[in-house]
PDB file of C-alpha atoms in Angstrom:
ATOM      1  CA  MET A 462     -96.967 188.345 -85.246  1.00  0.00           C
ATOM      2  CA  PRO A 463     -93.955 186.380 -83.964  1.00  0.00           C
ATOM      3  CA  ASN A 464     -92.014 187.736 -81.015  1.00  0.00           C
ATOM      4  CA  SER A 465     -88.665 188.942 -82.379  1.00  0.00           C
ATOM      5  CA  SER A 466     -87.132 189.838 -79.022  1.00  0.00           C
ATOM      6  CA  PRO A 467     -84.224 187.551 -78.094  1.00  0.00           C
ATOM      7  CA  THR A 468     -84.633 185.080 -75.283  1.00  0.00           C
ATOM      8  CA  PHE A 469     -82.398 184.746 -72.246  1.00  0.00           C
ATOM      9  CA  TRP A 470     -80.391 181.982 -73.915  1.00  0.00           C
ATOM     10  CA  ASP A 471     -80.001 184.050 -77.082  1.00  0.00           C
ATOM     11  CA  LEU A 472     -78.479 186.878 -75.070  1.00  0.00           C
ATOM     12  CA  PHE A 473     -76.092 184.730 -73.061  1.00  0.00           C
ATOM     13  CA  THR A 474     -75.053 182.035 -75.536  1.00  0.00           C
ATOM     14  CA  PRO A 475     -71.234 182.213 -75.859  1.00  0.00           C
ATOM     15  CA  LYS A 476     -70.220 183.540 -79.254  1.00  0.00           C
ATOM     16  CA  LEU A 477     -67.613 180.768 -79.433  1.00  0.00           C
ATOM     17  CA  LEU A 478     -70.405 178.218 -79.878  1.00  0.00           C
ATOM     18  CA  THR A 479     -71.993 180.314 -82.614  1.00  0.00           C
ATOM     19  CA  VAL A 480     -68.700 180.662 -84.497  1.00  0.00           C
ATOM     20  CA  LEU A 481     -67.973 176.934 -84.291  1.00  0.00           C
ATOM     21  CA  ARG A 482     -71.441 176.119 -85.624  1.00  0.00           C
ATOM     22  CA  GLU A 483     -70.966 178.483 -88.563  1.00  0.00           C
ATOM     23  CA  GLY A 484     -67.574 176.969 -89.387  1.00  0.00           C
ATOM     24  CA  TYR A 485     -64.105 177.992 -88.248  1.00  0.00           C
ATOM     25  CA  SER A 486     -61.474 178.144 -90.998  1.00  0.00           C
ATOM     26  CA  ARG A 487     -57.698 177.957 -90.763  1.00  0.00           C
ATOM     27  CA  ARG A 488     -57.469 181.510 -92.024  1.00  0.00           C
ATOM     28  CA  ALA A 489     -59.646 182.708 -89.161  1.00  0.00           C
ATOM     29  CA  PHE A 490     -57.529 180.696 -86.724  1.00  0.00           C
ATOM     30  CA  ARG A 491     -54.305 182.309 -87.961  1.00  0.00           C
ATOM     31  CA  ALA A 492     -55.838 185.771 -87.662  1.00  0.00           C
ATOM     32  CA  ASP A 493     -57.100 185.029 -84.153  1.00  0.00           C
ATOM     33  CA  LEU A 494     -53.720 183.582 -83.163  1.00  0.00           C
ATOM     34  CA  LEU A 495     -51.930 186.762 -84.234  1.00  0.00           C
ATOM     35  CA  SER A 496     -54.515 188.880 -82.430  1.00  0.00           C
ATOM     36  CA  GLY A 497     -54.140 186.766 -79.305  1.00  0.00           C
ATOM     37  CA  LEU A 498     -50.362 187.168 -79.295  1.00  0.00           C
ATOM     38  CA  THR A 499     -50.752 190.926 -79.673  1.00  0.00           C
ATOM     39  CA  VAL A 500     -53.173 191.082 -76.754  1.00  0.00           C
ATOM     40  CA  ALA A 501     -50.892 188.883 -74.633  1.00  0.00           C
ATOM     41  CA  ILE A 502     -47.896 191.150 -75.264  1.00  0.00           C
ATOM     42  CA  VAL A 503     -49.879 194.042 -73.809  1.00  0.00           C
ATOM     43  CA  ALA A 504     -52.019 192.267 -71.214  1.00  0.00           C
ATOM     44  CA  LEU A 505     -49.469 190.120 -69.386  1.00  0.00           C
ATOM     45  CA  PRO A 506     -47.028 192.898 -68.389  1.00  0.00           C
ATOM     46  CA  LEU A 507     -49.962 195.209 -67.655  1.00  0.00           C
ATOM     47  CA  SER A 508     -51.580 192.622 -65.400  1.00  0.00           C
ATOM     48  CA  MET A 509     -48.380 192.272 -63.366  1.00  0.00           C
ATOM     49  CA  ALA A 510     -48.060 196.058 -63.101  1.00  0.00           C
ATOM     50  CA  ILE A 511     -51.661 196.351 -61.926  1.00  0.00           C
ATOM     51  CA  ALA A 512     -51.074 193.592 -59.371  1.00  0.00           C
ATOM     52  CA  ILE A 513     -48.045 195.406 -57.963  1.00  0.00           C
ATOM     53  CA  ALA A 514     -49.887 198.737 -57.864  1.00  0.00           C
ATOM     54  CA  SER A 515     -52.823 197.025 -56.140  1.00  0.00           C
ATOM     55  CA  GLY A 516     -50.609 195.646 -53.390  1.00  0.00           C
ATOM     56  CA  VAL A 517     -50.429 191.965 -54.371  1.00  0.00           C
ATOM     57  CA  THR A 518     -47.672 189.876 -55.925  1.00  0.00           C
ATOM     58  CA  PRO A 519     -47.040 189.969 -59.711  1.00  0.00           C
ATOM     59  CA  GLU A 520     -47.812 186.277 -60.222  1.00  0.00           C
ATOM     60  CA  ARG A 521     -51.365 186.823 -58.979  1.00  0.00           C
ATOM     61  CA  GLY A 522     -51.904 189.418 -61.664  1.00  0.00           C
ATOM     62  CA  LEU A 523     -50.443 187.066 -64.248  1.00  0.00           C
ATOM     63  CA  ILE A 524     -52.737 184.215 -63.199  1.00  0.00           C
ATOM     64  CA  ALA A 525     -55.758 186.533 -63.170  1.00  0.00           C
ATOM     65  CA  ALA A 526     -54.980 187.724 -66.713  1.00  0.00           C
ATOM     66  CA  ILE A 527     -54.585 184.175 -68.048  1.00  0.00           C
ATOM     67  CA  VAL A 528     -57.703 182.788 -66.373  1.00  0.00           C
ATOM     68  CA  GLY A 529     -59.753 185.893 -67.114  1.00  0.00           C
ATOM     69  CA  GLY A 530     -58.672 185.998 -70.749  1.00  0.00           C
ATOM     70  CA  PHE A 531     -59.579 182.343 -71.209  1.00  0.00           C
ATOM     71  CA  LEU A 532     -63.020 182.790 -69.635  1.00  0.00           C
ATOM     72  CA  VAL A 533     -63.763 185.928 -71.656  1.00  0.00           C
ATOM     73  CA  SER A 534     -62.814 184.149 -74.876  1.00  0.00           C
ATOM     74  CA  ALA A 535     -64.828 181.041 -74.005  1.00  0.00           C
ATOM     75  CA  LEU A 536     -67.944 182.750 -72.629  1.00  0.00           C
ATOM     76  CA  GLY A 537     -67.911 186.188 -74.289  1.00  0.00           C
ATOM     77  CA  GLY A 538     -70.867 187.384 -76.314  1.00  0.00           C
ATOM     78  CA  SER A 539     -68.967 189.004 -79.191  1.00  0.00           C
ATOM     79  CA  ARG A 540     -66.547 187.557 -81.724  1.00  0.00           C
ATOM     80  CA  PHE A 541     -64.576 190.814 -81.611  1.00  0.00           C
ATOM     81  CA  GLN A 542     -64.339 191.020 -77.824  1.00  0.00           C
ATOM     82  CA  ILE A 543     -60.906 191.396 -76.216  1.00  0.00           C
ATOM     83  CA  GLY A 544     -60.379 190.445 -72.587  1.00  0.00           C
ATOM     84  CA  GLY A 545     -57.599 191.924 -70.511  1.00  0.00           C
ATOM     85  CA  PRO A 546     -56.737 193.974 -67.436  1.00  0.00           C
ATOM     86  CA  ALA A 547     -57.969 197.549 -67.130  1.00  0.00           C
ATOM     87  CA  GLY A 548     -55.853 200.204 -65.468  1.00  0.00           C
ATOM     88  CA  ALA A 549     -58.965 201.978 -64.203  1.00  0.00           C
ATOM     89  CA  PHE A 550     -59.538 199.178 -61.691  1.00  0.00           C
ATOM     90  CA  ILE A 551     -56.232 199.716 -59.867  1.00  0.00           C
ATOM     91  CA  VAL A 552     -57.819 202.193 -57.474  1.00  0.00           C
ATOM     92  CA  LEU A 553     -60.796 199.950 -56.731  1.00  0.00           C
ATOM     93  CA  VAL A 554     -58.804 196.737 -56.356  1.00  0.00           C
ATOM     94  CA  SER A 555     -56.151 198.316 -54.137  1.00  0.00           C
ATOM     95  CA  ALA A 556     -58.786 199.878 -51.869  1.00  0.00           C
ATOM     96  CA  VAL A 557     -60.708 196.609 -51.497  1.00  0.00           C
ATOM     97  CA  ALA A 558     -57.520 194.577 -50.990  1.00  0.00           C
ATOM     98  CA  GLU A 559     -56.240 196.983 -48.342  1.00  0.00           C
ATOM     99  CA  ARG A 560     -59.463 196.903 -46.343  1.00  0.00           C
ATOM    100  CA  HIS A 561     -60.781 193.368 -46.916  1.00  0.00           C
ATOM    101  CA  GLY A 562     -57.818 191.389 -48.253  1.00  0.00           C
ATOM    102  CA  VAL A 563     -57.693 189.111 -51.283  1.00  0.00           C
ATOM    103  CA  ALA A 564     -60.862 187.319 -50.134  1.00  0.00           C
ATOM    104  CA  GLY A 565     -62.698 190.636 -50.336  1.00  0.00           C
ATOM    105  CA  VAL A 566     -61.441 191.156 -53.880  1.00  0.00           C
ATOM    106  CA  THR A 567     -62.780 187.713 -54.816  1.00  0.00           C
ATOM    107  CA  VAL A 568     -66.209 188.477 -53.362  1.00  0.00           C
ATOM    108  CA  ALA A 569     -66.280 191.878 -55.069  1.00  0.00           C
ATOM    109  CA  THR A 570     -65.407 190.217 -58.383  1.00  0.00           C
ATOM    110  CA  PHE A 571     -68.320 187.778 -58.119  1.00  0.00           C
ATOM    111  CA  LEU A 572     -70.703 190.584 -57.139  1.00  0.00           C
ATOM    112  CA  ALA A 573     -69.524 192.667 -60.095  1.00  0.00           C
ATOM    113  CA  GLY A 574     -70.169 189.700 -62.392  1.00  0.00           C
ATOM    114  CA  ILE A 575     -73.712 189.306 -61.071  1.00  0.00           C
ATOM    115  CA  ILE A 576     -74.359 193.026 -61.566  1.00  0.00           C
ATOM    116  CA  LEU A 577     -73.026 192.845 -65.132  1.00  0.00           C
ATOM    117  CA  LEU A 578     -75.307 189.897 -65.890  1.00  0.00           C
ATOM    118  CA  GLY A 579     -78.258 191.925 -64.649  1.00  0.00           C
ATOM    119  CA  ILE A 580     -77.225 194.932 -66.725  1.00  0.00           C
ATOM    120  CA  GLY A 581     -76.817 192.751 -69.804  1.00  0.00           C
ATOM    121  CA  TYR A 582     -80.164 191.016 -69.399  1.00  0.00           C
ATOM    122  CA  SER A 583     -82.022 194.298 -68.820  1.00  0.00           C
ATOM    123  CA  ARG A 584     -80.072 196.004 -71.636  1.00  0.00           C
ATOM    124  CA  LEU A 585     -79.073 198.934 -69.471  1.00  0.00           C
ATOM    125  CA  GLY A 586     -75.726 199.053 -71.255  1.00  0.00           C
ATOM    126  CA  THR A 587     -77.336 200.955 -74.123  1.00  0.00           C
ATOM    127  CA  TYR A 588     -77.608 203.996 -71.846  1.00  0.00           C
ATOM    128  CA  ILE A 589     -73.825 204.371 -71.740  1.00  0.00           C
ATOM    129  CA  ARG A 590     -74.182 206.652 -74.750  1.00  0.00           C
ATOM    130  CA  LEU A 591     -75.874 209.199 -72.466  1.00  0.00           C
ATOM    131  CA  VAL A 592     -72.678 209.681 -70.442  1.00  0.00           C
ATOM    132  CA  PRO A 593     -71.037 212.927 -71.652  1.00  0.00           C
ATOM    133  CA  PHE A 594     -67.622 212.627 -73.259  1.00  0.00           C
ATOM    134  CA  PRO A 595     -65.965 215.066 -70.787  1.00  0.00           C
ATOM    135  CA  VAL A 596     -67.021 212.757 -67.944  1.00  0.00           C
ATOM    136  CA  THR A 597     -65.216 209.840 -69.571  1.00  0.00           C
ATOM    137  CA  VAL A 598     -62.101 211.927 -70.244  1.00  0.00           C
ATOM    138  CA  GLY A 599     -62.093 213.314 -66.706  1.00  0.00           C
ATOM    139  CA  PHE A 600     -62.486 209.851 -65.210  1.00  0.00           C
ATOM    140  CA  THR A 601     -59.611 208.475 -67.285  1.00  0.00           C
ATOM    141  CA  ALA A 602     -57.363 211.440 -66.467  1.00  0.00           C
ATOM    142  CA  GLY A 603     -58.130 211.105 -62.762  1.00  0.00           C
ATOM    143  CA  ILE A 604     -57.265 207.419 -62.795  1.00  0.00           C
ATOM    144  CA  ALA A 605     -53.990 208.217 -64.585  1.00  0.00           C
ATOM    145  CA  LEU A 606     -53.044 210.752 -61.904  1.00  0.00           C
ATOM    146  CA  ILE A 607     -53.848 208.311 -59.101  1.00  0.00           C
ATOM    147  CA  ILE A 608     -51.765 205.582 -60.748  1.00  0.00           C
ATOM    148  CA  ALA A 609     -48.858 207.997 -61.275  1.00  0.00           C
ATOM    149  CA  GLN A 610     -49.044 209.100 -57.636  1.00  0.00           C
ATOM    150  CA  SER A 611     -49.040 205.494 -56.450  1.00  0.00           C
ATOM    151  CA  GLN A 612     -45.803 204.830 -58.357  1.00  0.00           C
ATOM    152  CA  ILE A 613     -43.852 207.667 -56.733  1.00  0.00           C
ATOM    153  CA  LYS A 614     -42.880 205.327 -53.910  1.00  0.00           C
ATOM    154  CA  GLU A 615     -41.493 202.807 -56.410  1.00  0.00           C
ATOM    155  CA  VAL A 616     -39.483 205.458 -58.274  1.00  0.00           C
ATOM    156  CA  LEU A 617     -38.226 207.635 -55.417  1.00  0.00           C
ATOM    157  CA  GLY A 618     -38.362 205.136 -52.574  1.00  0.00           C
ATOM    158  CA  VAL A 619     -40.513 207.564 -50.576  1.00  0.00           C
ATOM    159  CA  PRO A 620     -44.318 207.485 -50.127  1.00  0.00           C
ATOM    160  CA  PHE A 621     -46.112 210.428 -51.719  1.00  0.00           C
ATOM    161  CA  GLN A 622     -47.524 211.647 -48.382  1.00  0.00           C
ATOM    162  CA  LYS A 623     -44.074 211.663 -46.777  1.00  0.00           C
ATOM    163  CA  LEU A 624     -42.605 213.422 -49.791  1.00  0.00           C
ATOM    164  CA  VAL A 625     -45.195 216.203 -49.553  1.00  0.00           C
ATOM    165  CA  ALA A 626     -44.913 216.582 -45.767  1.00  0.00           C
ATOM    166  CA  SER A 627     -41.111 216.461 -45.633  1.00  0.00           C
ATOM    167  CA  GLU A 628     -39.272 219.736 -45.085  1.00  0.00           C
ATOM    168  CA  VAL A 629     -35.790 218.253 -45.376  1.00  0.00           C
ATOM    169  CA  SER A 630     -33.932 216.748 -48.278  1.00  0.00           C
ATOM    170  CA  LEU A 631     -34.532 213.046 -48.790  1.00  0.00           C
ATOM    171  CA  ALA A 632     -32.123 210.504 -50.174  1.00  0.00           C
ATOM    172  CA  ILE A 633     -33.510 209.541 -53.571  1.00  0.00           C
ATOM    173  CA  PRO A 634     -32.158 206.431 -55.336  1.00  0.00           C
ATOM    174  CA  ILE A 635     -30.787 207.744 -58.615  1.00  0.00           C
ATOM    175  CA  TRP A 636     -31.117 204.437 -60.489  1.00  0.00           C
ATOM    176  CA  GLY A 637     -34.838 204.244 -59.797  1.00  0.00           C
ATOM    177  CA  VAL A 638     -35.309 207.675 -61.361  1.00  0.00           C
ATOM    178  CA  VAL A 639     -33.080 206.774 -64.330  1.00  0.00           C
ATOM    179  CA  ILE A 640     -35.025 203.574 -65.050  1.00  0.00           C
ATOM    180  CA  ALA A 641     -38.343 205.420 -64.770  1.00  0.00           C
ATOM    181  CA  LEU A 642     -37.207 208.145 -67.181  1.00  0.00           C
ATOM    182  CA  LEU A 643     -35.848 205.583 -69.643  1.00  0.00           C
ATOM    183  CA  THR A 644     -39.144 203.687 -69.520  1.00  0.00           C
ATOM    184  CA  VAL A 645     -41.137 206.842 -70.257  1.00  0.00           C
ATOM    185  CA  ALA A 646     -38.723 207.757 -73.067  1.00  0.00           C
ATOM    186  CA  VAL A 647     -39.044 204.316 -74.684  1.00  0.00           C
ATOM    187  CA  ILE A 648     -42.850 204.495 -74.516  1.00  0.00           C
ATOM    188  CA  LEU A 649     -42.927 207.952 -76.111  1.00  0.00           C
ATOM    189  CA  LEU A 650     -40.394 207.053 -78.815  1.00  0.00           C
ATOM    190  CA  LEU A 651     -42.214 203.848 -79.743  1.00  0.00           C
ATOM    191  CA  LYS A 652     -45.488 205.755 -79.958  1.00  0.00           C
ATOM    192  CA  ARG A 653     -43.813 208.377 -82.145  1.00  0.00           C
ATOM    193  CA  PHE A 654     -41.852 206.179 -84.571  1.00  0.00           C
ATOM    194  CA  TYR A 655     -43.668 202.825 -84.358  1.00  0.00           C
ATOM    195  CA  PRO A 656     -47.330 203.659 -83.707  1.00  0.00           C
ATOM    196  CA  GLN A 657     -48.430 200.250 -85.009  1.00  0.00           C
ATOM    197  CA  TRP A 658     -46.620 198.468 -82.172  1.00  0.00           C
ATOM    198  CA  PRO A 659     -48.686 197.706 -79.073  1.00  0.00           C
ATOM    199  CA  GLY A 660     -47.656 199.693 -76.050  1.00  0.00           C
TER     200      GLY A 660
END
């Protein structure tokens, strides 16, 4: 009886090579081009926002999104895979950058890649279905609160800890609050009236 289990090379062969061998039509290229533009519209501003929230300059986030997106597309294992920044990593990246600097973030990235390769080869990713849904929702909500708290300084010009500990009135820049409220309003209105738009 032949062994039907995939080999190491079967598991880690980039899907791009498989698609090119099967034949890549102009119609598929146009569809992928539109999808890529849609992802870029969302990923590029998000990557700069994550970079700022993580304590580094916006251009570093932009470069990371471009290089990372290219590598995911070239080496990814699924033809439907989308590569882009994840807001959940703001907390981790900012903590590592604050303690170990950008070099520490680079080392942590390589270590995370090695761990992911091990998980993929051993097929441990299938056990993600055992994680209860409330755990996922709670994790996402917690990350959202941490990100919102980290942006208080940008909106009010006062760190969150100082704002909580202060017993006197603080001078709050009105234009920062106005821009923040307008941004939230635009996001909510677009989601309400144009749900098909990325945002």
